[in-house]
Tab-separated table of C-alpha atoms in Angstrom:
chain	number	residue	atom	x	y	z
A	1	MET	CA	131.905	123.606	183.787
A	2	THR	CA	131.766	126.247	181.034
A	3	ARG	CA	135.005	127.788	182.327
A	4	ILE	CA	136.788	124.457	182.027
A	5	TRP	CA	135.706	124.134	178.382
A	6	ILE	CA	136.841	127.688	177.658
A	7	ALA	CA	140.189	127.015	179.325
A	8	LEU	CA	140.605	123.813	177.302
A	9	ALA	CA	139.692	125.633	174.085
A	10	VAL	CA	142.250	128.370	174.793
A	11	ALA	CA	144.905	125.771	175.646
A	12	ALA	CA	144.155	123.871	172.431
A	13	SER	CA	144.366	127.106	170.440
A	14	LEU	CA	147.729	127.933	171.975
A	15	ALA	CA	149.026	124.456	171.222
A	16	ALA	CA	147.837	124.765	167.622
A	17	CYS	CA	149.801	128.005	167.238
A	18	ASP	CA	152.998	125.966	167.604
A	19	GLY	CA	154.905	128.796	169.245
A	20	GLY	CA	153.592	131.347	166.773
A	21	ASN	CA	152.657	134.907	167.425
A	22	ILE	CA	148.927	134.756	166.805
A	23	LEU	CA	147.853	135.349	170.389
A	24	THR	CA	151.035	136.813	171.821
A	25	GLY	CA	151.596	139.650	169.347
A	26	ASN	CA	155.281	138.754	169.078
A	27	LEU	CA	156.021	140.506	165.788
A	28	LYS	CA	159.600	141.339	164.860
A	29	PRO	CA	160.282	144.983	163.988
A	30	VAL	CA	161.985	145.987	160.755
A	31	PRO	CA	165.682	146.414	161.596
A	32	PRO	CA	167.487	149.672	160.910
A	33	VAL	CA	169.839	149.707	157.923
A	34	HIS	CA	173.543	150.115	158.670
A	35	ARG	CA	175.460	152.778	156.744
A	36	ILE	CA	178.326	151.990	154.415
A	37	PRO	CA	181.739	153.606	155.008
A	38	VAL	CA	181.859	157.334	154.276
A	39	ASP	CA	184.443	156.992	151.510
A	40	VAL	CA	182.069	154.858	149.403
A	41	GLU	CA	178.806	156.675	150.219
A	42	GLY	CA	176.915	157.881	147.187
A	43	ARG	CA	178.312	155.226	144.845
A	44	ALA	CA	175.628	154.194	142.390
A	45	ILE	CA	173.961	150.818	141.953
A	46	LEU	CA	171.888	150.155	138.837
A	47	ILE	CA	168.621	148.286	139.386
A	48	ALA	CA	167.194	148.237	135.862
A	49	GLU	CA	165.002	145.144	136.072
A	50	ASP	CA	162.294	143.830	138.346
A	51	PRO	CA	163.341	140.892	140.532
A	52	ILE	CA	163.014	137.332	139.320
A	53	ILE	CA	160.770	134.910	141.207
A	54	GLU	CA	162.656	131.603	141.362
A	55	THR	CA	160.410	128.603	141.928
A	56	ARG	CA	159.322	125.359	140.312
A	57	ASP	CA	155.678	126.150	140.987
A	58	PRO	CA	154.042	128.330	138.313
A	59	VAL	CA	151.281	129.176	140.801
A	60	HIS	CA	153.844	131.019	142.967
A	61	ILE	CA	154.956	133.055	139.959
A	62	ALA	CA	151.401	133.938	138.951
A	63	ARG	CA	150.458	134.855	142.514
A	64	ALA	CA	153.583	137.003	142.896
A	65	ARG	CA	152.824	138.861	139.673
A	66	ASP	CA	149.164	139.339	140.630
A	67	HIS	CA	150.239	140.897	143.934
A	68	ARG	CA	153.022	142.992	142.308
A	69	VAL	CA	155.696	141.316	144.416
A	70	PRO	CA	158.521	141.934	141.894
A	71	GLN	CA	157.766	145.659	141.673
A	72	ASP	CA	157.289	146.042	145.426
A	73	LEU	CA	160.482	144.072	146.150
A	74	ARG	CA	162.412	146.307	143.756
A	75	ALA	CA	161.025	149.446	145.430
A	76	SER	CA	161.823	148.107	148.895
A	77	MET	CA	165.380	147.133	147.885
A	78	THR	CA	165.887	150.560	146.310
A	79	LYS	CA	164.813	152.212	149.562
A	80	ALA	CA	167.003	149.929	151.715
A	81	LEU	CA	170.106	150.520	149.574
A	82	GLY	CA	169.447	154.257	149.747
A	83	LEU	CA	169.265	154.062	153.536
A	84	ALA	CA	172.630	152.257	153.498
A	85	GLY	CA	174.174	155.216	151.653
A	86	PHE	CA	174.120	154.065	148.034
A	87	LYS	CA	172.624	156.023	145.182
A	88	VAL	CA	170.260	153.808	143.185
A	89	VAL	CA	169.676	154.451	139.489
A	90	SER	CA	167.145	152.762	137.227
A	91	THR	CA	168.476	153.172	133.697
A	92	PRO	CA	171.794	151.978	132.254
A	93	ALA	CA	172.379	155.449	130.756
A	94	GLU	CA	172.804	156.893	134.257
A	95	PRO	CA	176.312	156.715	135.743
A	96	HIS	CA	176.708	153.699	138.030
A	97	ASP	CA	179.410	151.611	139.682
A	98	LEU	CA	177.593	148.305	140.189
A	99	VAL	CA	174.756	146.409	138.508
A	100	ALA	CA	172.246	144.623	140.749
A	101	LYS	CA	170.147	141.553	140.050
A	102	ILE	CA	167.442	140.837	142.610
A	103	ALA	CA	165.576	137.568	143.052
A	104	LEU	CA	163.199	135.889	145.452
A	105	ALA	CA	163.578	132.111	145.597
A	106	VAL	CA	160.627	130.140	146.949
A	107	ASN	CA	161.214	126.488	147.820
A	108	GLU	CA	158.761	123.972	149.251
A	109	ASP	CA	160.839	120.796	148.806
A	110	THR	CA	160.906	120.064	152.544
A	111	GLY	CA	157.160	120.588	152.973
A	112	LYS	CA	157.731	124.039	154.476
A	113	VAL	CA	157.892	127.232	152.485
A	114	ARG	CA	161.416	128.658	152.416
A	115	GLN	CA	162.105	132.123	151.028
A	116	THR	CA	165.551	133.336	150.052
A	117	TYR	CA	166.048	136.961	149.069
A	118	ARG	CA	168.969	137.378	146.671
A	119	LEU	CA	171.034	140.353	145.647
A	120	GLY	CA	173.815	139.832	143.131
A	121	LEU	CA	176.163	142.703	142.364
A	122	ARG	CA	178.374	142.791	139.296
A	123	GLY	CA	180.980	145.283	138.251
A	124	LEU	CA	180.795	147.218	135.012
A	125	ASP	CA	182.924	144.521	133.380
A	126	GLY	CA	180.278	141.904	134.286
A	127	ALA	CA	182.406	140.190	136.936
A	128	GLU	CA	180.641	139.153	140.133
A	129	VAL	CA	181.469	141.387	143.077
A	130	VAL	CA	179.225	139.733	145.668
A	131	GLN	CA	176.188	137.472	145.910
A	132	ILE	CA	174.040	137.845	149.015
A	133	ASP	CA	171.449	135.179	149.814
A	134	TRP	CA	169.370	135.954	152.894
A	135	GLY	CA	166.991	133.218	154.024
A	136	TRP	CA	163.869	134.089	155.971
A	137	PRO	CA	164.405	132.715	159.505
A	138	GLU	CA	161.968	129.990	160.479
A	139	GLY	CA	159.483	131.115	163.115
A	140	THR	CA	159.960	134.814	162.341
A	141	PHE	CA	156.791	136.855	162.062
A	142	VAL	CA	156.436	140.476	160.972
A	143	ASP	CA	153.527	142.746	160.178
A	144	GLU	CA	152.151	141.759	156.775
A	145	ASN	CA	152.887	145.251	155.427
A	146	GLU	CA	156.546	145.045	156.499
A	147	VAL	CA	157.610	141.703	155.017
A	148	LEU	CA	159.605	143.135	152.116
A	149	ASP	CA	161.163	145.909	154.222
A	150	TYR	CA	162.195	143.339	156.840
A	151	ALA	CA	163.880	141.180	154.200
A	152	THR	CA	165.517	143.968	152.194
A	153	HIS	CA	166.855	145.696	155.310
A	154	HIS	CA	168.587	142.438	156.248
A	155	VAL	CA	170.015	142.104	152.732
A	156	ALA	CA	171.194	145.736	152.792
A	157	ASN	CA	172.854	145.150	156.169
A	158	GLU	CA	174.768	142.175	154.786
A	159	LEU	CA	175.839	144.335	151.856
A	160	ALA	CA	176.861	147.169	154.211
A	161	ALA	CA	179.176	144.702	155.961
A	162	SER	CA	180.757	143.297	152.779
A	163	PRO	CA	184.476	144.024	152.490
A	164	ARG	CA	184.411	142.720	148.891
A	165	VAL	CA	182.028	145.497	147.830
A	166	PHE	CA	184.083	148.213	149.506
A	167	ALA	CA	187.336	146.873	148.040
A	168	TYR	CA	185.782	146.854	144.565
A	169	LEU	CA	184.423	150.405	144.904
A	170	ARG	CA	187.720	151.754	146.260
A	171	ARG	CA	189.675	150.018	143.500
A	172	ALA	CA	187.272	151.345	140.839
A	173	ARG	CA	187.624	154.878	142.192
A	174	ALA	CA	191.428	154.587	142.230
A	175	ASP	CA	191.430	153.241	138.658
A	176	ALA	CA	189.165	156.084	137.513
A	177	GLY	CA	191.424	158.636	139.196
A	178	ALA	CA	194.529	157.136	137.620
A	179	SER	CA	193.168	157.190	134.070
A	180	PRO	CA	193.328	160.326	131.903
A	181	PRO	CA	190.202	162.542	131.806
């Protein structure tokens, strides 16, 4: 009789997990970052500010600040862009080709928490080059210490596949080479 109750308790626990990874250990690994084309490797991106937390709930903002989410997200994005082949600088005085704005949007309008990791890149003239919005896939679980790396590696991979960024960088290099020293 005790075995039946244990079996029922385990079955109820599994049903409560709703396909989650609590008992199965089905954690997603952090993906590798794809490299950018060789002719644009080493181009510099300025990340001078901590990311913005976009939400209507001031509790989310306070919690994010208490846990240093903006600073950790910035560090993780810096690392991911470096793995892609970019040079990342932190002060406007350093030479750079693009200016990055990073944000994390948190939305609970549907009753479920939705996170969107944003990377906006602008040229030196302020014109938008690309805006990448990567939404956390529903039902995706990662190790709690790898959440930001998982997200920023996906953002960096989208950037590494962006023809608009490469076209801008190649055009900027050609313009710089055509102008007098």
